[in-house]
Amino acid sequence: MIRRILVANRGEIARRVFRTCRVLGIATVAVHSDADATAPFVAEADTTIRLPGSAPADTYLRGDLIIEAARAAGADAIHPGYGFLSETAAFAVAVEAAGLTWIGPTPASIATMGSKVDAKRVMAAAGVPVLEVDLATVTAADLPLLVKASAGGGGRGMRIVESLDLLAEQIAQAEAEAASAFGDGTVFAEPYLPTARHVEVQVLADTHGTVWVLGDRDCSIQRRHQKVVEEAPAPYLPDQTRTALHAFARAAAQAAGYRGAGTVEFLVDQDQIFFLEMNTRLQVEHPVTECVTGLDLVALQIAVAEGKPLPGEAPAISGHAIEVRLYAEDPAAGFAPQTGRIRIFDVPEHPGVRVDSAIEAGSDVGVHYDAMLAKIIACADDRDTAIRMLGDTLRRVRLHGITTNLDLLRAVLADKEFVAGRMHTTLLDERLDLWTGGDDPRRLAKAAMAAAIGQATQTAAAAPVLTRIPPAWRNAASQPRQRTYRRGQQQYAVTYTSIGRRLTSDFVAGVDVIDARGNQVVLSDGPIRETYRVTVAGTAVDVDGPSGSVGFELIPTFVDPAETVAHGSLLAPMPAAITAVAVDVGAVVSKGDPIVVLEAMKMQHTVTAPADGTVTALTASVGRQVVAGAVLAVISAVSVVSAAEEDR
């Protein structure tokens, strides 16, 4: 019987496992890097142990340190969560060799399924259809291709190849990213099916020969081949297709000699089904399966690890569940990772909504780990209700301090294609401009107006002197007061005045200030009254209104000249580590040439020349950590001189 579990992971999955352990009466142990010392999951464990190491991203990959920590804490079992060492067979072997219980599949299953190349061979032998392309004999007829990392997933080490001329370059980039993320640069290729659906099947097997198939999930809404929205069951699948998927998943689990919780992933292209991979661990999206089965998959993982048989038949699927992943990234800037401190994080409580979160107000988000902050899940009797419930919850989420994909998630749930169930793996790419560019200008202008009125009110209330003077009052009225805010590339110069001890503004036509006190501002837009909550933190002003949250940055009246940068400067789009520098000072470059390669949250980003020119300054160097906005290089534009001018 297991009494104390060490979770060899971090963030929301560590908190998720701890939650089940508390229900089962099992003591918990958290391990953490220095970067995670104050993270919520650390505070929730019964015992915590620091993992030494100068590189925070590597500490959770040190299996020897984790096993040593388990022994020191008196743990008798290790749960690997997902990511990091969860699919590393050597770690599972070491755990069992240390006399600890491994809460996961057998090392042999992990090894076989951990290599996507070997996994495809085993699946083909078991009669499961697979996609295959031999990189050594690729021709134009095989295009487009998807190059993938053999040892990992999550979109890392993946490249789409549409031209044979770019094949070698794309393979090299995929190998580099795979080596960085998984410690193994092996890649392979398969036909790229951009309009297929990504459907997966949850399996659970015990050590007594029982295999449960626990329904399916659609995970087709993806960015950079990484899942964003998942739901169970997969909507609008023909019964014949669903039955075949479940049969193939069962065959896959049996062929792998599987034990514990796992996921078999497929591409569904009309009536064709192709095996993608088998994830030998708990999946990020497991909550939607828990919602429609009523099971606790972590509790069942623990029971299987203790040698208990699965109780009878697998439960029937009931209802519908949808999960969205909240990422620290900017969808409008190529999904660039974002860092910073969470000022506010509040998800309204609802009996049908579940939140699995890595963060809380005050949490710091750094560059070392995956960009996922939290998962928000809605469970309902049917899909339409789940969509409506989750959409309303996202509208009322308050999240400030860092740029996220929250607005994108709201747009996805409101999109007619998603609502109709017409999803495929490139739908997000096809509709990205619509989903990121559809913010109502009037909504944003009203939020900016509320920001200015609310900030003026709070500033006056906090004044240590002349407290009886109303906000924005002048003894000789001349020009109105003004506050200027920035949101992305857009600026809002909001003017306002004090009339009869009441603030007023004509910034938005037809909108009047009804009331402003404390952190609340009430505006009227015609016959409609709207209440906004304004929170000020330094130069950041957060506004929560009836249509969701908006964050602004107050632009100072006077700008320090030292904060300006030279024309032609290439700036880091995100906090990151520099992994490659492709040029030297004096190099002549063409538009689109790679200049610097950055890595953040295990993803690589290439900064290219914006125009033809000459590199006149270079501050980037391999290994250097840079903040967002740091100058990497300066490129002076090429001046075109005519032959006649040269003769002069």
XYZ file of C-alpha atoms in Angstrom:
648
model
C 0.000 0.000 0.000
C 1.351 3.392 -1.028
C 1.606 5.905 1.809
C 3.731 8.783 0.473
C 4.068 9.897 -3.165
C 6.716 12.154 -4.667
C 5.516 13.946 -7.800
C 8.429 14.330 -10.210
C 6.855 17.315 -11.889
C 5.672 20.870 -11.312
C 2.829 23.295 -11.895
C -0.782 22.296 -12.365
C -0.171 18.563 -12.761
C 1.655 18.416 -9.408
C -1.296 20.192 -7.775
C -3.682 17.826 -9.568
C -1.947 14.711 -8.198
C -1.737 16.231 -4.710
C -5.515 16.787 -4.781
C -6.207 13.082 -5.305
C -3.577 12.102 -2.752
C -5.345 14.187 -0.108
C -8.619 12.381 -0.866
C -6.879 8.990 -0.572
C -4.998 9.908 2.599
C -1.587 9.712 0.907
C 1.168 12.107 2.015
C 2.797 14.218 -0.729
C 6.313 15.327 -1.625
C 7.167 18.126 -4.064
C 10.547 18.659 -5.683
C 11.365 22.060 -7.098
C 13.986 24.142 -8.855
C 15.121 27.500 -7.507
C 12.865 29.178 -10.066
C 9.844 27.369 -8.573
C 10.647 27.897 -4.889
C 7.581 30.089 -4.312
C 5.244 28.349 -6.778
C 1.779 27.284 -5.551
C 2.444 23.559 -6.014
C 5.390 23.751 -3.624
C 3.264 25.348 -0.906
C 0.599 22.637 -1.231
C 2.868 19.613 -0.646
C 3.366 18.046 2.783
C 7.124 17.891 2.199
C 9.263 19.874 -0.239
C 12.810 19.273 -1.440
C 14.932 21.642 -3.513
C 16.638 20.158 -6.553
C 20.118 21.648 -6.873
C 21.328 22.947 -10.202
C 22.112 26.193 -11.955
C 19.798 25.543 -14.921
C 16.155 25.525 -13.726
C 14.931 23.845 -16.911
C 17.232 20.860 -16.325
C 16.636 20.134 -12.638
C 13.430 18.178 -13.224
C 15.309 16.008 -15.724
C 17.788 14.755 -13.107
C 16.355 11.346 -12.292
C 19.150 10.617 -9.819
C 18.334 13.732 -7.785
C 14.621 12.929 -7.790
C 15.164 9.382 -6.536
C 17.531 10.705 -3.871
C 14.838 13.202 -2.831
C 12.240 10.426 -2.602
C 14.475 8.436 -0.281
C 15.226 11.479 1.867
C 11.525 12.304 2.201
C 10.478 8.735 2.964
C 8.379 8.416 -0.191
C 7.515 4.903 -1.327
C 6.232 5.836 -4.799
C 6.867 8.322 -7.608
C 4.242 9.815 -9.899
C 5.876 11.388 -12.973
C 3.003 13.650 -14.075
C 3.515 14.456 -17.763
C 6.471 15.881 -19.631
C 9.993 15.825 -18.198
C 10.786 12.202 -17.184
C 7.268 10.761 -17.493
C 8.078 8.883 -20.710
C 11.706 8.037 -19.965
C 12.121 4.291 -19.619
C 15.518 4.570 -17.943
C 14.002 6.669 -15.167
C 11.214 4.129 -14.619
C 13.843 1.369 -14.392
C 15.864 3.400 -11.875
C 12.776 4.078 -9.742
C 11.921 0.396 -9.521
C 15.553 -0.547 -8.927
C 15.551 1.831 -5.945
C 12.709 -0.161 -4.398
C 10.099 2.515 -5.126
C 6.724 2.030 -6.796
C 6.556 3.527 -10.280
C 3.088 4.928 -10.977
C 3.105 4.389 -14.703
C 3.489 1.828 -17.493
C 6.208 -0.785 -17.584
C 9.612 0.483 -18.698
C 9.377 -1.828 -21.722
C 6.116 -0.205 -22.848
C 7.582 3.262 -22.365
C 10.664 2.368 -24.400
C 8.683 0.887 -27.271
C 6.091 3.662 -27.487
C 8.604 6.401 -26.646
C 10.233 5.966 -30.030
C 7.612 6.953 -32.571
C 9.539 4.993 -35.172
C 9.418 1.778 -33.112
C 5.825 2.470 -32.089
C 4.703 2.605 -35.702
C 6.393 -0.711 -36.399
C 4.601 -2.366 -33.452
C 1.250 -0.840 -34.411
C 1.541 -1.934 -38.029
C 2.216 -5.478 -36.839
C -0.918 -5.278 -34.658
C -3.070 -4.233 -37.613
C -3.325 -0.556 -36.635
C -3.017 1.703 -39.753
C -0.008 4.057 -39.761
C 1.399 6.934 -41.831
C 4.911 6.444 -43.198
C 7.420 8.275 -45.418
C 11.065 7.323 -45.883
C 13.167 10.497 -45.556
C 15.912 8.890 -47.636
C 13.664 8.503 -50.683
C 11.382 11.548 -50.466
C 10.151 12.953 -53.781
C 8.006 15.962 -54.679
C 5.003 13.632 -54.875
C 5.328 12.998 -51.106
C 4.908 16.684 -50.223
C 3.788 18.250 -47.993
C 5.568 16.416 -45.170
C 5.525 16.780 -41.426
C 8.942 16.249 -39.824
C 8.547 15.150 -36.190
C 10.698 14.342 -33.178
C 10.822 10.623 -32.466
C 11.285 11.054 -28.714
C 8.726 13.715 -27.807
C 5.635 15.700 -28.616
C 3.837 18.906 -27.720
C 4.706 20.467 -31.078
C 8.422 20.614 -30.322
C 10.715 19.412 -33.074
C 7.972 19.616 -35.704
C 8.358 21.281 -39.099
C 6.084 21.357 -42.160
C 8.026 20.853 -45.402
C 6.426 22.033 -48.642
C 9.551 22.220 -50.816
C 12.329 19.678 -51.339
C 14.807 22.571 -51.405
C 13.943 23.307 -47.748
C 13.913 19.702 -46.564
C 17.487 19.607 -45.221
C 17.085 22.947 -43.459
C 13.786 21.962 -41.845
C 15.194 18.610 -40.713
C 18.176 20.366 -39.115
C 15.905 22.807 -37.258
C 13.633 19.996 -36.074
C 16.634 17.974 -34.873
C 18.024 20.948 -32.931
C 14.703 21.681 -31.232
C 14.105 17.988 -30.455
C 17.568 17.623 -28.945
C 16.998 20.699 -26.785
C 13.533 19.617 -25.616
C 13.975 15.842 -25.261
C 17.704 15.129 -25.296
C 17.247 13.126 -28.509
C 17.499 14.733 -31.947
C 16.095 11.767 -33.901
C 13.342 12.823 -36.320
C 11.122 11.108 -38.871
C 8.519 12.198 -41.409
C 4.959 11.409 -42.351
C 2.485 12.799 -44.897
C 1.016 16.105 -43.761
C -2.785 16.029 -43.688
C -3.802 19.615 -42.891
C -7.561 19.037 -42.914
C -7.596 15.878 -40.791
C -8.958 15.773 -37.257
C -6.784 14.895 -34.265
C -8.742 12.353 -32.242
C -7.363 10.361 -29.329
C -8.618 7.492 -27.189
C -8.052 7.132 -23.444
C -7.085 3.653 -22.287
C -6.505 2.229 -18.829
C -5.095 -1.236 -18.155
C -4.391 -3.163 -14.971
C -1.917 -5.976 -14.283
C -4.648 -8.644 -14.479
C -5.333 -8.465 -18.217
C -8.191 -5.930 -18.203
C -8.064 -3.030 -20.672
C -10.611 -0.234 -20.447
C -11.336 2.061 -23.380
C -12.636 5.277 -21.816
C -14.010 7.091 -24.816
C -12.403 9.552 -27.164
C -11.398 13.213 -27.323
C -11.107 15.707 -30.157
C -7.913 17.798 -29.964
C -7.983 19.419 -33.403
C -7.749 23.068 -32.300
C -3.959 23.454 -32.220
C -1.280 26.080 -32.653
C 2.222 25.049 -33.672
C 1.018 21.418 -33.453
C 0.240 21.871 -29.765
C -3.277 21.447 -28.422
C -5.333 24.458 -27.326
C -8.903 23.128 -27.008
C -9.933 19.542 -26.253
C -13.323 17.941 -25.771
C -14.889 14.601 -24.949
C -16.453 12.843 -26.635
C -15.175 13.849 -30.082
C -18.230 15.489 -31.672
C -19.969 14.342 -34.837
C -17.893 11.228 -35.458
C -19.719 8.531 -37.428
C -20.476 5.524 -35.240
C -18.401 3.293 -37.523
C -15.366 5.563 -37.158
C -15.730 5.789 -33.384
C -16.016 2.018 -33.060
C -12.909 1.513 -35.210
C -10.923 4.066 -33.170
C -11.754 2.267 -29.942
C -10.852 -1.106 -31.423
C -7.503 0.200 -32.691
C -6.752 1.779 -29.297
C -7.460 -1.483 -27.510
C -5.226 -3.353 -29.979
C -2.484 -0.774 -29.402
C -2.637 -1.170 -25.616
C -2.549 -4.949 -25.879
C 0.338 -4.891 -28.369
C 2.317 -2.682 -26.013
C 1.624 -4.903 -23.010
C 0.235 -1.781 -21.406
C -0.308 -0.981 -17.711
C -1.864 2.163 -16.244
C -3.288 5.231 -18.008
C -2.319 6.009 -21.591
C -3.564 7.707 -24.708
C -3.566 6.449 -28.288
C -3.612 9.325 -30.778
C -4.950 9.198 -34.335
C -5.503 11.359 -37.369
C -8.993 10.996 -38.823
C -9.213 12.098 -42.469
C -12.819 11.650 -43.535
C -13.285 7.872 -43.276
C -9.563 7.072 -42.952
C -7.829 6.503 -39.599
C -4.075 6.666 -39.023
C -2.095 5.981 -35.827
C 0.015 8.925 -34.665
C 1.544 7.894 -31.346
C 0.841 6.439 -27.940
C 1.481 8.655 -24.936
C 2.524 6.424 -22.045
C 1.350 8.772 -19.320
C -1.536 10.883 -18.137
C -2.469 13.518 -20.730
C -2.892 17.228 -20.098
C -6.485 16.902 -21.313
C -7.441 14.022 -19.006
C -10.012 16.173 -17.097
C -12.528 16.024 -19.956
C -12.486 12.226 -19.797
C -12.915 12.366 -16.028
C -15.943 14.617 -16.531
C -17.758 12.262 -18.922
C -16.859 9.034 -17.086
C -17.071 10.181 -13.470
C -13.653 8.615 -12.809
C -10.575 9.915 -11.021
C -7.806 8.778 -13.385
C -5.031 9.628 -10.931
C -6.687 7.489 -8.252
C -6.946 4.642 -10.761
C -3.280 5.067 -11.717
C -2.369 4.658 -8.064
C -4.666 1.636 -7.655
C -3.127 -0.098 -10.690
C 0.375 0.625 -9.369
C -0.673 -1.061 -6.103
C -1.678 -4.159 -8.085
C -5.438 -3.766 -7.723
C -7.721 -4.940 -10.556
C -9.942 -2.508 -12.422
C -13.459 -2.786 -10.984
C -15.673 -4.479 -13.560
C -16.566 -2.900 -16.866
C -15.560 0.555 -18.054
C -18.264 3.126 -17.270
C -20.452 4.491 -20.041
C -19.825 7.963 -21.427
C -22.317 10.568 -20.259
C -22.529 14.285 -21.073
C -19.936 16.491 -22.729
C -16.819 18.305 -21.524
C -14.584 20.956 -23.103
C -11.166 22.106 -21.893
C -9.181 25.169 -22.927
C -5.501 25.683 -22.222
C -4.534 29.104 -20.965
C -1.063 29.961 -22.276
C 1.368 32.787 -21.494
C 1.769 33.822 -25.105
C 0.737 36.511 -27.580
C -1.272 34.969 -30.453
C -1.072 38.216 -32.431
C 2.737 38.090 -32.321
C 3.243 34.552 -33.601
C 2.399 33.046 -30.210
C 5.586 34.506 -28.731
C 6.010 33.329 -25.101
C 5.358 35.962 -22.440
C 6.769 36.408 -18.972
C 5.924 38.530 -15.966
C 4.105 38.552 -12.651
C 0.439 37.644 -12.384
C -1.288 40.576 -10.710
C -4.825 39.185 -10.759
C -6.142 35.694 -11.524
C -9.752 35.036 -10.735
C -12.054 32.472 -12.364
C -15.692 32.755 -11.272
C -16.971 29.678 -9.483
C -19.575 27.553 -11.235
C -20.714 24.021 -10.305
C -19.980 22.792 -13.834
C -16.575 24.448 -14.223
C -13.253 23.031 -13.071
C -9.920 24.872 -12.953
C -6.540 23.093 -12.893
C -4.049 25.901 -12.447
C -0.312 26.348 -12.021
C -0.672 29.980 -11.006
C -2.362 32.345 -8.613
C -2.174 36.092 -8.023
C 1.480 36.961 -7.369
C 2.936 34.047 -9.357
C 5.964 34.747 -11.542
C 6.046 33.299 -15.052
C 9.573 32.816 -16.364
C 11.259 31.534 -19.498
C 12.294 28.105 -18.247
C 9.157 26.007 -18.640
C 6.145 25.351 -20.841
C 3.888 28.352 -21.417
C 0.714 26.703 -20.074
C -0.667 28.528 -17.034
C -3.951 26.736 -16.395
C -6.750 24.613 -17.809
C -10.403 25.607 -17.556
C -12.922 22.816 -18.090
C -16.698 22.913 -18.470
C -18.827 19.785 -17.933
C -22.474 19.713 -19.015
C -25.231 17.430 -20.248
C -24.591 18.307 -23.900
C -22.033 20.075 -26.099
C -23.998 23.285 -26.702
C -24.429 23.832 -22.977
C -20.752 23.130 -22.325
C -19.725 25.659 -24.982
C -22.057 28.315 -23.597
C -20.992 27.678 -19.998
C -17.279 27.773 -20.798
C -17.623 30.849 -23.019
C -19.403 32.752 -20.268
C -16.779 31.710 -17.724
C -13.948 32.908 -19.975
C -15.736 36.222 -20.490
C -15.730 36.778 -16.736
C -12.169 35.568 -16.036
C -9.941 38.277 -14.566
C -6.301 37.742 -15.545
C -3.841 40.618 -15.502
C -0.103 41.114 -15.460
C 0.856 39.078 -18.495
C -0.267 38.665 -22.093
C -2.154 35.409 -22.643
C -4.311 33.654 -25.233
C -7.504 34.321 -23.253
C -9.102 36.472 -25.965
C -8.251 33.820 -28.550
C -9.970 31.136 -26.473
C -13.074 33.290 -26.200
C -13.080 33.745 -29.978
C -12.680 30.004 -30.630
C -15.683 29.105 -28.489
C -17.810 31.730 -30.263
C -16.750 30.711 -33.778
C -19.427 29.184 -35.999
C -17.071 26.505 -37.374
C -16.162 25.311 -33.889
C -19.748 25.418 -32.677
C -20.785 23.345 -35.702
C -18.027 20.814 -34.967
C -16.223 21.405 -38.263
C -12.711 21.214 -36.788
C -9.410 20.129 -38.250
C -5.778 20.593 -37.245
C -5.187 23.766 -39.291
C -8.456 25.545 -38.468
C -6.748 27.818 -35.957
C -4.128 28.867 -38.505
C -6.810 29.523 -41.118
C -8.921 31.675 -38.786
C -6.181 33.230 -36.677
C -6.569 36.704 -38.172
C -10.289 36.570 -37.491
C -9.846 35.221 -33.968
C -7.138 37.737 -32.996
C -8.258 40.790 -34.968
C -11.932 40.977 -34.179
C -11.833 42.987 -30.948
C -14.524 45.673 -31.014
C -12.807 49.123 -31.228
C -15.682 50.720 -29.339
C -15.362 48.167 -26.538
C -11.663 48.964 -26.179
C -12.276 52.714 -26.306
C -14.863 52.468 -23.522
C -12.438 50.413 -21.453
C -9.739 53.072 -21.972
C -12.219 55.768 -20.951
C -13.068 53.799 -17.805
C -9.337 53.380 -17.124
C -8.716 57.136 -17.210
C -11.749 57.992 -15.054
C -11.009 55.207 -12.596
C -7.320 56.064 -12.311
C -8.087 59.752 -11.795
C -10.581 58.893 -9.078
C -8.190 56.584 -7.268
C -5.279 59.016 -7.557
C -7.358 61.787 -5.991
C -8.583 59.493 -3.204
C -5.000 58.513 -2.362
C -3.681 62.094 -2.277
C -2.156 62.906 1.128
C -3.131 66.597 0.901
C -6.046 68.645 -0.459
C -8.296 65.650 -0.075
C -11.488 67.689 -0.433
C -10.601 68.848 -3.935
C -12.422 66.730 -6.571
C -10.474 64.740 -9.196
C -9.210 66.721 -12.226
C -10.276 70.027 -10.677
C -8.592 73.223 -11.933
C -9.067 76.670 -10.437
C -8.761 78.177 -13.912
C -10.280 75.842 -16.435
C -8.374 75.778 -19.704
C -7.471 72.424 -21.233
C -8.957 69.121 -20.100
C -6.788 66.581 -18.335
C -5.417 63.713 -20.423
C -4.090 60.236 -19.819
C -2.620 58.224 -22.697
C -2.656 54.429 -22.701
C -1.107 51.780 -24.910
C -2.557 48.391 -25.764
C -0.387 46.548 -28.258
C 0.303 49.006 -31.063
C -2.818 51.081 -30.363
C -2.778 54.247 -28.236
C -5.731 55.886 -26.494
C -5.428 59.562 -25.474
C -8.380 59.984 -23.101
C -9.357 63.529 -22.105
C -11.593 64.255 -19.123
C -12.683 67.201 -16.974
C -14.323 67.897 -13.622
C -17.715 69.568 -13.783
C -19.680 70.127 -10.611
C -17.395 67.779 -8.639
C -18.098 65.023 -11.175
C -15.749 63.625 -13.814
C -16.905 63.665 -17.393
C -15.372 62.743 -20.739
C -16.379 62.934 -24.380
C -13.730 60.419 -25.476
C -16.340 57.989 -26.841
C -19.285 59.534 -28.649
C -22.561 58.743 -26.966
C -20.940 57.400 -23.785
C -21.308 59.301 -20.499
C -19.808 58.873 -17.045
C -22.610 58.048 -14.590
C -20.566 57.366 -11.485
C -16.977 56.822 -10.370
C -16.018 55.828 -6.856
C -13.406 53.509 -5.457
C -12.349 51.130 -8.193
C -15.709 51.153 -9.988
C -16.727 53.274 -12.958
C -20.262 53.265 -14.363
C -20.716 54.355 -17.978
C -23.863 54.726 -20.018
C -23.859 53.805 -23.685
C -27.242 55.027 -24.810
C -29.823 53.224 -22.666
C -27.274 50.644 -21.434
C -25.368 51.077 -18.180
C -22.085 49.210 -17.819
C -19.964 48.747 -14.714
C -16.177 48.553 -14.978
C -13.655 47.604 -12.305
C -10.362 49.497 -12.625
C -7.197 48.239 -10.923
C -4.012 50.333 -10.998
C -0.566 48.790 -10.462
C 2.194 51.243 -11.303
C 1.874 52.104 -14.986
C -0.392 49.095 -15.605
C -4.127 49.725 -15.543
C -6.436 46.686 -15.649
C -10.071 47.069 -16.619
C -12.705 44.368 -16.110
C -15.975 45.105 -17.862
C -19.126 43.400 -19.103
C -17.349 42.072 -22.204
C -14.215 40.802 -20.482
C -10.846 42.078 -19.348
C -8.605 44.661 -20.987
C -5.119 45.664 -19.902
C -3.471 49.014 -20.662
C -0.059 50.547 -20.098
C 0.013 54.198 -19.079
C 2.350 56.170 -21.346
C 4.344 58.703 -19.333
C 4.037 62.346 -20.307
C 7.793 62.710 -20.591
C 9.956 59.967 -22.159
C 13.551 59.381 -21.062
C 15.772 59.780 -24.164
C 17.863 56.863 -22.887
C 14.897 54.581 -23.475
C 14.912 55.156 -27.238
C 16.699 52.763 -29.585
C 18.594 53.315 -32.809
C 16.802 53.048 -36.141
C 17.195 49.555 -37.571
C 17.480 47.866 -34.192
C 16.363 44.233 -33.992
C 14.654 43.699 -30.657
C 14.076 40.465 -28.779
C 10.349 39.686 -29.113
C 10.346 37.771 -25.823
C 12.556 36.969 -22.837
C 14.781 34.159 -24.070
C 18.197 32.558 -24.302
C 20.304 33.109 -27.416
C 21.198 29.757 -28.978
C 22.764 30.892 -32.273
C 24.103 34.039 -33.943
C 24.265 33.781 -37.736
C 26.144 36.998 -38.602
C 29.081 39.179 -37.639
C 29.411 42.949 -37.568
C 29.890 44.188 -41.119
C 27.925 41.358 -42.703
C 25.719 42.301 -45.644
C 22.292 40.700 -45.247
C 19.117 40.415 -47.282
C 15.562 40.706 -46.041
C 14.555 37.448 -44.352
C 18.095 36.270 -43.590
C 18.409 34.665 -40.128
C 20.272 36.885 -37.661
C 19.729 35.382 -34.198
C 18.010 32.222 -32.905
C 16.268 32.495 -29.529
C 14.886 29.785 -27.287
C 12.117 30.321 -24.736
C 9.922 27.732 -23.039
C 11.665 25.006 -25.081
C 10.593 26.559 -28.399
C 12.965 28.172 -30.891
C 12.326 31.497 -32.645
C 14.458 32.910 -35.462
C 14.877 36.701 -35.671
C 15.402 37.671 -39.319
C 16.564 40.786 -41.121
C 13.578 43.099 -41.761
C 15.257 44.602 -44.852
C 18.427 44.513 -46.933
C 21.337 46.145 -45.149
C 24.582 45.859 -43.227
C 25.000 44.681 -39.631
C 26.494 47.732 -37.926
C 26.137 46.582 -34.322
C 25.758 43.179 -32.667
C 25.054 42.703 -28.959
C 23.789 39.129 -29.199
C 26.036 36.273 -28.108
C 25.335 32.567 -27.685
C 24.223 31.665 -24.163
C 23.168 35.176 -23.207
C 19.748 35.645 -21.572
C 17.838 38.653 -22.894
C 14.655 40.401 -21.824
C 11.832 41.312 -24.174
C 12.742 44.459 -26.101
C 16.501 44.011 -25.720
C 18.531 45.144 -28.728
C 20.085 42.130 -30.477
C 21.606 43.827 -33.504
C 21.381 46.965 -35.620
C 20.982 46.729 -39.388
C 21.604 49.847 -41.442
C 19.612 49.922 -44.656
C 21.439 49.625 -47.969
C 21.470 52.920 -49.822
C 20.945 52.594 -53.567
C 23.293 54.837 -55.578
C 22.799 55.309 -59.310
C 25.658 55.019 -61.820
C 25.310 58.702 -62.649
C 25.797 59.635 -58.993
C 28.880 57.403 -58.779
C 30.394 59.250 -61.754
C 30.138 62.504 -59.868
